[in-house]
Amino acid sequence: MVEHYLDRLARTINENWDQPALTDFYLTEDGLAQDTSRGNHYTYGEMYQEILHVCDIFQSLGLQEGDHIAICGANSAHWAIAYLAIASYQGVAVTILHSQSPEDIAHQIDFSDAKALFVDVDLWEDLKYQSLPQVEHVISLDDWSVLRGVKPVIDNRKSIIENRKAHFIHGELDDLAMICFTSGSTGKSKGVMLSHKCFSNHVYTYSNSYEKSPNRNYVIFLPLAHMAGFTCEFLPQLSLGKHIYMFGDFQSIHNIYTTLKIIKPYMLTEVPKVIGALCEKKGCGVLSELSQLLIGGSLIDPQLEKILLDSNVRLIIGYGQTEVGALSTLSPYRQHRYSSVGKRILFTDVDIAPNGEILVKGENVMLGYYKDPEATARKIDADGWLHTGDKGHLDENGYLYVEGRLDQDMIVLPNGENIHPEDIERKINALPEVSESIVLARDGKLVAIAVPSSLPFREESEVGSLRRIILRNVNPSLPLFSQLYDVEITDTSLARTEKQTLKRYLYK
């Protein structure tokens, strides 16, 4: 049994009371420096006092232990403080991705039975017209003002904690900590119930896997509302006493590159698609300056992995999904094996089913899907194994190799042949003329939709040329039954989740 992450965090706060903890990061208009006029900055001691202040707001509003409290906003210091206040108040956090439509946000808030909501003021202007019958209190992430409900008269932020000692009251490790919605890559998103034990295991695993570095700077680009940003970045880095910059600008490759050059973080966590684009447009130099680079969220292309390793990037590969708090295996760069996602983390078992499916069991596995016992039973079997839906294999030393998705993404042709579209997509995407692609079946034939790497791309002669290039270079490397019948060219980016996973269900 590991230590509760709130106990570890309290110890870190006490050891780093006057050190910087959370800073909102925005670039100036010329993109050459940080705009310090926007956002908040807190030391560890100030962060703790702000957490206590928010807990006092909860009490004044009449919120109770176990109440569901939603958070919907861009990454910010106040997003982090709101979560820690909910956890220390023994509430249940409901994390909502702010980039969704107001209708989807309202549905998730209502479905989760949230009694209170933290929200960005700008987002509330659109969201307040939605029906939120169960939400009694709406609190601004900008300044903690109450946008809906009774306005408490509280201002204790200037009070001094004389003993400079942090302490969190918390429940059991098995208690429900969060409801986090899946990305929805295969359809309607589900509310994943995660425990404090899951988060504590992740904090322990990451804090003992990262290479120790005197550099305290760290930047969070991934959304905190998703598990990769929350359990792989926010909680462990804060527990390590790092200075976390919350990136709040538009996430273009240029802005990410500029931010890395300004802050010079000791490591970075990102999805493969962003890392590939960064290397293509800016080179891998900024990545090789890091103590380590953690990649997860989706499979890394073997060609990109080789480029990173050849560029002396100290690579860490992680594998998991929302239902396990984002992490089941980890491959630190000192133990990295090419094309592997590493070995199982502490208190986690990984096995392969007879059909090749990757199975996971352990203390990081979700408690279930909120208000959906049928889906829970389909995902977690009677023996406690979570069925990931991914296929793969383990080598003799316990290293896991992921080979793609199983049946839900598999294409079954009229002749009975089973096609894994990701295998063909990797071949198409390897062409320099192609940015991204998706393979699907239409009228029993395989068709690819491809996005050119150079846009605009509207002339019919260019479209025809690219179609011929793809067919000529890809089909000869495929068995006859899995060759492409046609290729459609589009200049519209393919729909993806925040983890950059293709939303395949939209193209059926």
Coordinates of C-alpha atoms in Angstrom, one line a residue:
M1 CA 0.0 0.0 0.0
V2 CA 1.4 3.4 -1.0
E3 CA 1.2 6.7 0.8
H4 CA -1.9 8.9 0.1
Y5 CA -0.8 11.5 -2.4
L6 CA -2.3 14.3 -0.3
D7 CA 0.0 13.3 2.6
R8 CA 3.0 13.4 0.3
L9 CA 1.9 16.7 -1.1
A10 CA 1.5 18.2 2.4
R11 CA 5.1 17.2 3.1
T12 CA 6.3 18.7 -0.2
I13 CA 4.5 22.0 0.6
N14 CA 6.2 22.2 4.1
E15 CA 9.6 21.6 2.5
N16 CA 9.0 24.2 -0.3
W17 CA 6.9 26.8 1.4
D18 CA 8.5 29.8 -0.2
Q19 CA 9.4 28.2 -3.5
P20 CA 7.2 28.8 -6.6
A21 CA 4.6 26.2 -7.2
L22 CA 2.0 27.3 -9.9
T23 CA 2.3 30.0 -12.5
D24 CA -0.1 30.8 -15.4
F25 CA 1.9 31.1 -18.6
Y26 CA 0.8 33.3 -21.5
L27 CA 3.0 34.6 -24.3
T28 CA 3.2 38.3 -25.2
E29 CA 1.8 39.2 -28.6
D30 CA 5.2 39.1 -30.2
G31 CA 5.7 35.6 -28.7
L32 CA 9.1 36.4 -27.3
A33 CA 8.4 36.6 -23.6
Q34 CA 5.9 35.7 -20.9
D35 CA 3.0 38.0 -20.4
T36 CA 3.0 38.4 -16.6
S37 CA -0.1 40.7 -16.7
R38 CA -2.3 37.7 -17.2
G39 CA -2.9 34.9 -14.8
N40 CA -1.8 34.0 -11.2
H41 CA 1.4 32.9 -9.5
Y42 CA 1.6 31.0 -6.2
T43 CA 4.4 29.7 -4.0
Y44 CA 3.7 26.4 -2.2
G45 CA 2.7 28.2 0.9
E46 CA 0.4 30.6 -0.9
M47 CA -1.1 27.7 -2.8
Y48 CA -1.9 25.9 0.4
Q49 CA -3.6 29.0 1.9
E50 CA -5.6 29.4 -1.3
I51 CA -6.8 25.8 -1.0
L52 CA -8.0 26.5 2.5
H53 CA -9.8 29.6 1.3
V54 CA -11.7 27.6 -1.4
C55 CA -12.6 25.0 1.2
D56 CA -14.1 27.8 3.4
I57 CA -16.2 28.8 0.3
F58 CA -17.5 25.2 0.1
Q59 CA -18.5 25.2 3.8
S60 CA -20.2 28.6 3.5
L61 CA -22.2 27.3 0.5
G62 CA -23.3 24.3 2.4
L63 CA -21.5 21.7 0.3
Q64 CA -21.1 18.3 2.0
E65 CA -18.4 15.6 2.0
G66 CA -19.1 13.4 -1.0
D67 CA -20.7 16.0 -3.1
H68 CA -19.8 16.1 -6.8
I69 CA -18.1 19.3 -7.9
A70 CA -17.3 19.9 -11.6
I71 CA -14.3 21.8 -13.0
C72 CA -14.5 23.1 -16.6
G73 CA -11.8 25.5 -17.8
A74 CA -8.5 25.9 -19.5
N75 CA -5.3 24.8 -17.6
S76 CA -4.6 27.3 -14.9
A77 CA -3.3 27.6 -11.3
H78 CA -6.9 28.0 -10.2
W79 CA -7.9 24.8 -11.9
A80 CA -5.2 23.0 -9.9
I81 CA -6.2 24.7 -6.6
A82 CA -9.9 23.9 -7.3
Y83 CA -9.1 20.2 -7.6
L84 CA -6.9 20.1 -4.5
A85 CA -9.6 21.9 -2.5
I86 CA -12.3 19.4 -3.6
A87 CA -10.0 16.5 -2.7
S88 CA -9.1 17.9 0.7
Y89 CA -12.8 18.7 1.4
Q90 CA -13.5 15.0 0.6
G91 CA -15.7 15.8 -2.3
V92 CA -15.7 14.1 -5.7
A93 CA -14.2 16.1 -8.6
V94 CA -15.8 15.9 -12.0
T95 CA -13.4 17.0 -14.7
I96 CA -15.0 18.4 -17.9
L97 CA -13.0 19.2 -21.0
H98 CA -13.6 22.9 -21.8
S99 CA -13.1 22.7 -25.5
Q100 CA -16.3 20.7 -26.1
S101 CA -19.6 22.2 -27.3
P102 CA -21.7 23.9 -24.5
E103 CA -24.3 21.1 -25.2
D104 CA -21.8 18.3 -24.5
I105 CA -20.4 20.1 -21.4
A106 CA -23.9 20.6 -20.0
H107 CA -24.8 16.9 -20.6
Q108 CA -21.7 15.7 -18.7
I109 CA -22.2 18.1 -15.8
D110 CA -25.9 17.0 -15.5
F111 CA -25.1 13.3 -16.0
S112 CA -22.4 13.5 -13.2
D113 CA -24.9 14.9 -10.6
A114 CA -22.6 17.8 -9.9
K115 CA -24.0 20.2 -7.3
A116 CA -21.4 22.9 -7.9
L117 CA -19.3 24.0 -10.9
F118 CA -16.0 25.8 -11.3
V119 CA -15.9 27.5 -14.7
D120 CA -14.0 30.1 -16.7
V121 CA -16.0 33.3 -16.9
D122 CA -15.8 33.5 -20.7
L123 CA -17.0 29.9 -21.0
W124 CA -19.9 30.6 -18.5
E125 CA -21.2 33.2 -20.9
D126 CA -22.1 30.4 -23.3
L127 CA -22.8 27.7 -20.8
K128 CA -25.3 29.7 -18.6
Y129 CA -28.0 29.3 -21.3
Q130 CA -27.8 25.5 -21.0
S131 CA -30.1 23.6 -18.6
L132 CA -28.1 22.7 -15.5
P133 CA -30.9 21.9 -13.0
Q134 CA -28.8 20.2 -10.4
V135 CA -26.0 22.8 -10.2
E136 CA -26.8 25.0 -7.2
H137 CA -23.5 26.9 -7.2
V138 CA -21.3 28.2 -10.0
I139 CA -17.9 29.5 -9.0
S140 CA -15.6 31.5 -11.2
L141 CA -12.1 30.0 -11.9
D142 CA -10.9 33.6 -12.5
D143 CA -11.4 35.0 -9.0
W144 CA -13.5 32.5 -7.0
S145 CA -16.6 34.8 -7.2
V146 CA -19.9 33.0 -7.2
L147 CA -21.7 33.3 -10.5
R148 CA -24.8 31.4 -9.4
G149 CA -26.1 30.8 -5.9
V150 CA -25.5 32.4 -2.5
K151 CA -22.5 34.8 -2.5
P152 CA -20.4 33.9 0.6
V153 CA -18.6 36.7 2.6
I154 CA -15.1 35.2 3.0
D155 CA -11.7 36.6 2.5
N156 CA -9.0 34.9 4.5
R157 CA -6.3 34.8 1.9
K158 CA -4.3 37.4 3.7
S159 CA -4.3 35.5 6.9
I160 CA -0.9 34.1 8.0
I161 CA -0.4 30.4 8.9
E162 CA 2.1 31.0 11.7
N163 CA 3.4 27.4 11.9
R164 CA 3.9 27.3 8.1
K165 CA 2.7 23.7 8.2
A166 CA 0.3 22.1 5.7
H167 CA -2.0 19.2 6.5
F168 CA -4.8 17.7 4.5
I169 CA -7.8 15.8 5.9
H170 CA -8.7 13.0 3.5
G171 CA -10.7 9.8 3.4
E172 CA -9.6 6.2 2.5
L173 CA -7.5 5.4 -0.6
D174 CA -10.4 3.3 -2.0
D175 CA -12.8 6.3 -1.9
L176 CA -14.0 7.8 -5.2
A177 CA -11.8 10.8 -6.1
M178 CA -12.9 11.7 -9.6
I179 CA -15.3 11.2 -12.4
C180 CA -13.4 11.8 -15.7
F181 CA -15.0 11.4 -19.1
T182 CA -13.4 9.3 -21.8
S183 CA -12.4 11.0 -25.0
G184 CA -15.2 9.5 -27.0
S185 CA -13.0 8.1 -29.8
T186 CA -15.6 5.2 -30.4
G187 CA -18.8 7.2 -29.7
K188 CA -20.5 8.6 -26.6
S189 CA -18.1 9.3 -23.7
K190 CA -18.4 7.5 -20.4
G191 CA -17.8 8.7 -16.8
V192 CA -14.8 6.8 -15.5
M193 CA -14.7 6.6 -11.7
L194 CA -11.2 6.7 -10.3
S195 CA -10.0 6.3 -6.7
H196 CA -7.5 8.1 -4.6
K197 CA -5.5 4.8 -4.6
C198 CA -5.2 5.1 -8.4
F199 CA -3.7 8.6 -8.1
S200 CA -1.5 7.7 -5.2
N201 CA 0.0 4.8 -7.2
H202 CA 0.7 7.0 -10.1
V203 CA 2.4 9.7 -8.0
Y204 CA 4.6 7.0 -6.5
T205 CA 5.4 5.4 -9.8
Y206 CA 6.3 8.6 -11.6
S207 CA 8.2 10.2 -8.7
N208 CA 10.4 7.1 -8.6
S209 CA 10.8 6.8 -12.4
Y210 CA 11.8 10.3 -13.4
E211 CA 15.5 11.1 -13.4
K212 CA 16.3 13.5 -10.6
S213 CA 17.0 17.0 -11.9
P214 CA 18.0 20.2 -10.1
N215 CA 15.9 22.1 -12.7
R216 CA 12.6 22.9 -11.1
N217 CA 10.7 24.1 -14.1
Y218 CA 7.9 22.1 -15.8
V219 CA 5.3 23.1 -18.3
I220 CA 1.8 21.4 -18.6
F221 CA 0.5 21.5 -22.2
L222 CA -1.9 18.6 -22.0
P223 CA -5.5 19.3 -20.7
L224 CA -5.8 18.7 -16.9
A225 CA -9.3 17.4 -17.6
H226 CA -7.7 14.3 -19.1
M227 CA -5.8 11.7 -17.2
A228 CA -2.5 12.1 -19.1
G229 CA -2.3 15.8 -18.0
F230 CA -3.6 15.1 -14.5
T231 CA -1.8 11.9 -13.4
C232 CA 1.3 12.0 -15.6
E233 CA 2.0 15.7 -15.2
F234 CA 0.2 17.7 -12.5
L235 CA 0.0 15.4 -9.5
P236 CA 3.5 13.9 -9.7
Q237 CA 5.3 17.1 -10.6
L238 CA 3.7 19.0 -7.8
S239 CA 4.5 16.2 -5.4
L240 CA 8.2 16.5 -6.5
G241 CA 8.2 20.2 -5.6
K242 CA 8.5 21.5 -9.2
H243 CA 7.6 24.9 -10.4
I244 CA 4.6 24.2 -12.7
Y245 CA 3.8 26.6 -15.6
M246 CA 0.2 26.2 -16.8
F247 CA 0.2 26.9 -20.5
G248 CA -2.9 28.9 -21.4
D249 CA -2.2 30.0 -25.0
F250 CA -3.2 28.6 -28.3
Q251 CA -1.2 25.4 -28.7
S252 CA 0.4 25.9 -32.1
I253 CA 3.8 24.2 -32.7
H254 CA 5.4 27.7 -32.7
N255 CA 4.0 28.6 -29.3
I256 CA 5.0 25.2 -27.8
Y257 CA 8.5 25.6 -29.2
T258 CA 8.8 29.2 -28.0
T259 CA 7.5 28.2 -24.5
L260 CA 10.1 25.5 -24.2
K261 CA 12.9 27.9 -25.2
I262 CA 11.8 30.5 -22.6
I263 CA 11.0 28.2 -19.6
K264 CA 13.6 25.5 -20.3
P265 CA 11.7 22.7 -18.4
Y266 CA 13.6 19.7 -17.3
M267 CA 11.2 17.4 -19.1
L268 CA 8.1 17.3 -21.3
T269 CA 5.0 15.1 -21.6
E270 CA 3.2 15.1 -25.0
V271 CA 1.3 12.9 -27.5
P272 CA 3.2 11.5 -30.5
K273 CA 1.4 13.6 -33.1
V274 CA 2.6 16.9 -31.5
I275 CA 6.1 15.6 -31.0
G276 CA 6.2 14.5 -34.7
A277 CA 5.0 17.9 -35.8
L278 CA 7.5 19.7 -33.6
C279 CA 10.4 17.7 -34.9
E280 CA 9.3 18.2 -38.5
K281 CA 8.8 22.0 -38.2
K282 CA 11.5 23.0 -35.6
G283 CA 13.8 20.0 -35.4
C284 CA 14.5 17.8 -32.5
G285 CA 17.1 20.0 -30.9
V286 CA 14.8 21.5 -28.3
L287 CA 13.8 17.9 -27.3
S288 CA 17.4 16.7 -26.9
E289 CA 18.0 19.5 -24.4
L290 CA 15.4 17.9 -22.0
S291 CA 16.4 15.6 -19.2
Q292 CA 13.6 13.3 -20.5
L293 CA 10.7 13.2 -22.9
L294 CA 7.6 11.2 -21.9
I295 CA 5.3 10.1 -24.8
G296 CA 1.9 8.5 -24.4
G297 CA -1.7 8.8 -25.3
S298 CA -1.4 6.8 -28.5
L299 CA 1.1 4.6 -30.3
I300 CA 4.3 6.2 -31.5
D301 CA 5.2 5.7 -35.1
P302 CA 8.4 3.6 -35.4
Q303 CA 10.0 6.1 -37.7
L304 CA 9.4 9.0 -35.2
E305 CA 10.8 6.8 -32.4
K306 CA 14.0 6.1 -34.4
I307 CA 14.4 9.8 -35.2
L308 CA 14.1 10.7 -31.5
L309 CA 16.6 8.1 -30.4
D310 CA 19.0 9.0 -33.2
S311 CA 18.7 12.7 -32.0
N312 CA 19.8 11.6 -28.5
V313 CA 16.4 12.4 -27.0
R314 CA 16.1 10.7 -23.6
L315 CA 12.8 8.9 -24.3
I316 CA 10.2 7.5 -21.9
I317 CA 7.2 5.6 -23.3
G318 CA 4.0 5.1 -21.3
Y319 CA 0.9 3.1 -22.0
G320 CA -2.6 3.2 -20.5
Q321 CA -6.0 4.6 -20.9
T322 CA -8.5 6.7 -18.9
E323 CA -9.9 3.6 -17.2
V324 CA -6.5 3.0 -15.5
G325 CA -5.7 6.6 -14.7
A326 CA -3.6 6.8 -17.9
L327 CA -0.9 4.4 -17.0
S328 CA -0.3 0.6 -16.9
T329 CA 3.2 0.3 -18.2
L330 CA 6.2 2.6 -18.3
S331 CA 9.6 2.4 -20.1
P332 CA 12.1 4.8 -18.6
Y333 CA 14.8 5.8 -21.1
R334 CA 17.6 4.0 -19.2
Q335 CA 15.5 0.7 -19.7
H336 CA 13.9 1.6 -23.0
R337 CA 13.4 -1.1 -25.7
Y338 CA 12.6 0.0 -29.2
S339 CA 8.9 -0.2 -30.1
S340 CA 8.0 -1.3 -26.5
V341 CA 5.8 0.6 -24.1
G342 CA 7.8 -0.8 -21.1
K343 CA 6.9 -3.0 -18.2
R344 CA 4.0 -3.0 -15.8
I345 CA 4.0 -0.4 -13.0
L346 CA 3.9 -1.1 -9.3
F347 CA 0.7 -2.9 -8.0
T348 CA -0.4 -3.6 -11.6
D349 CA -0.5 -6.9 -13.5
V350 CA -0.5 -7.1 -17.3
D351 CA -1.5 -10.2 -19.3
I352 CA -2.4 -11.2 -22.8
A353 CA -5.8 -13.0 -23.5
P354 CA -5.9 -15.9 -26.0
N355 CA -7.2 -13.5 -28.7
G356 CA -4.2 -11.2 -28.2
E357 CA -6.0 -8.6 -26.1
I358 CA -4.0 -6.7 -23.5
L359 CA -5.5 -7.2 -20.0
V360 CA -4.8 -5.1 -16.9
K361 CA -5.5 -5.7 -13.3
G362 CA -4.5 -3.7 -10.2
E363 CA -5.0 -0.8 -7.9
N364 CA -5.0 1.7 -10.8
V365 CA -8.0 0.1 -12.4
M366 CA -11.2 2.2 -12.3
L367 CA -14.0 1.6 -9.9
G368 CA -16.4 1.4 -12.9
Y369 CA -18.4 3.6 -15.3
Y370 CA -20.7 6.1 -13.5
K371 CA -24.3 5.0 -13.7
D372 CA -23.5 2.3 -16.3
P373 CA -23.1 -1.2 -14.7
E374 CA -23.6 -2.9 -18.0
A375 CA -20.7 -1.1 -19.6
T376 CA -18.6 -1.7 -16.5
A377 CA -19.3 -5.5 -16.7
R378 CA -18.3 -5.5 -20.3
K379 CA -15.0 -3.7 -19.6
I380 CA -14.0 -5.5 -16.3
D381 CA -14.5 -9.3 -16.2
A382 CA -15.4 -11.4 -13.1
D383 CA -11.8 -12.0 -12.3
G384 CA -11.0 -8.2 -12.1
W385 CA -9.2 -8.0 -15.5
L386 CA -9.8 -4.8 -17.5
H387 CA -10.1 -5.5 -21.2
T388 CA -8.2 -2.7 -22.9
G389 CA -9.5 -3.3 -26.5
D390 CA -5.8 -3.2 -27.6
K391 CA -3.9 -6.1 -29.0
G392 CA -0.3 -6.9 -28.1
H393 CA 2.3 -9.3 -26.7
L394 CA 4.8 -9.6 -23.9
D395 CA 8.4 -10.6 -24.4
E396 CA 10.3 -13.0 -22.1
N397 CA 11.4 -10.1 -19.9
G398 CA 7.9 -8.7 -19.4
Y399 CA 8.1 -5.8 -21.9
L400 CA 4.8 -5.0 -23.5
Y401 CA 4.4 -4.3 -27.3
V402 CA 1.2 -2.8 -28.5
E403 CA 0.1 -3.8 -32.0
G404 CA -3.1 -1.8 -32.4
R405 CA -6.8 -2.0 -31.6
L406 CA -9.0 -5.1 -31.5
D407 CA -12.4 -5.8 -33.0
Q408 CA -14.1 -2.5 -32.5
D409 CA -11.8 -0.9 -35.0
M410 CA -11.3 -4.0 -37.1
I411 CA -12.9 -4.0 -40.6
V412 CA -14.5 -7.3 -41.6
L413 CA -14.8 -7.5 -45.4
P414 CA -17.6 -9.5 -47.1
N415 CA -15.2 -12.3 -47.9
G416 CA -14.5 -12.7 -44.1
E417 CA -11.1 -11.1 -44.1
N418 CA -10.2 -9.1 -41.0
I419 CA -8.4 -5.8 -41.7
H420 CA -6.7 -3.7 -39.0
P421 CA -6.9 -0.1 -40.5
E422 CA -4.1 1.2 -38.4
D423 CA -1.6 -1.0 -40.2
I424 CA -2.6 0.5 -43.6
E425 CA -2.8 4.0 -42.2
R426 CA 0.8 3.8 -40.9
K427 CA 2.0 3.1 -44.5
I428 CA 0.0 6.0 -45.9
N429 CA 1.1 8.4 -43.3
A430 CA 4.8 7.5 -43.9
L431 CA 4.5 9.1 -47.3
P432 CA 5.9 12.7 -47.2
E433 CA 3.0 13.9 -49.3
V434 CA 0.5 12.9 -46.6
S435 CA -0.3 14.5 -43.3
E436 CA -2.8 12.0 -41.9
S437 CA -5.3 9.4 -43.1
I438 CA -8.1 7.1 -42.1
V439 CA -9.0 3.8 -43.7
L440 CA -12.7 2.5 -43.7
A441 CA -14.9 0.2 -45.6
R442 CA -17.5 1.4 -48.1
D443 CA -19.7 -1.1 -50.0
G444 CA -17.4 -3.9 -48.9
K445 CA -14.3 -2.1 -50.3
L446 CA -11.4 -0.4 -48.5
V447 CA -11.2 3.3 -49.0
A448 CA -8.7 5.8 -47.5
I449 CA -9.4 9.5 -46.7
A450 CA -6.1 11.4 -46.8
V451 CA -5.1 14.9 -45.9
P452 CA -2.2 16.4 -47.9
S453 CA 0.9 17.6 -46.1
S454 CA 0.8 20.8 -48.3
L455 CA -2.3 23.0 -48.2
P456 CA -4.2 24.5 -49.9
F457 CA -4.7 21.6 -52.2
R458 CA -7.7 22.1 -54.4
E459 CA -6.7 21.6 -58.0
E460 CA -8.2 18.4 -59.4
S461 CA -4.8 17.6 -61.1
E462 CA -3.1 17.7 -57.6
V463 CA -5.9 15.6 -56.1
G464 CA -5.5 13.0 -58.8
S465 CA -1.7 13.0 -58.5
L466 CA -1.8 12.4 -54.8
R467 CA -4.4 9.6 -55.1
R468 CA -2.1 7.8 -57.6
I469 CA 1.0 8.3 -55.4
I470 CA -0.8 6.7 -52.4
L471 CA -2.2 3.8 -54.4
R472 CA 1.1 3.2 -56.2
N473 CA 3.2 3.2 -53.1
V474 CA 0.9 1.5 -50.6
N475 CA -1.0 -1.3 -52.4
P476 CA 2.1 -3.3 -53.5
S477 CA 3.1 -3.7 -49.9
L478 CA -0.3 -5.1 -48.9
P479 CA -1.9 -8.5 -49.4
L480 CA -4.4 -8.5 -52.2
F481 CA -7.4 -8.7 -49.8
S482 CA -6.3 -5.6 -47.9
Q483 CA -5.4 -3.3 -50.8
L484 CA -7.1 0.1 -51.2
Y485 CA -9.9 0.4 -53.8
D486 CA -9.9 4.2 -53.7
V487 CA -8.5 7.3 -52.0
E488 CA -10.4 10.4 -51.2
I489 CA -8.4 13.6 -50.7
T490 CA -9.6 16.3 -48.2
D491 CA -8.0 19.5 -47.0
T492 CA -9.9 19.3 -43.7
S493 CA -8.1 17.8 -40.7
L494 CA -9.5 14.5 -39.4
A495 CA -11.6 14.7 -36.2
R496 CA -9.6 13.6 -33.2
T497 CA -10.0 13.5 -29.4
E498 CA -7.8 15.6 -27.1
K499 CA -5.3 12.7 -27.0
Q500 CA -5.2 12.9 -30.9
T501 CA -7.0 9.6 -31.3
L502 CA -9.0 9.4 -34.5
K503 CA -12.8 9.6 -33.9
R504 CA -13.4 6.6 -36.2
Y505 CA -17.1 6.4 -35.5
L506 CA -17.6 9.7 -37.4
Y507 CA -16.4 8.1 -40.6
K508 CA -18.3 4.9 -40.6

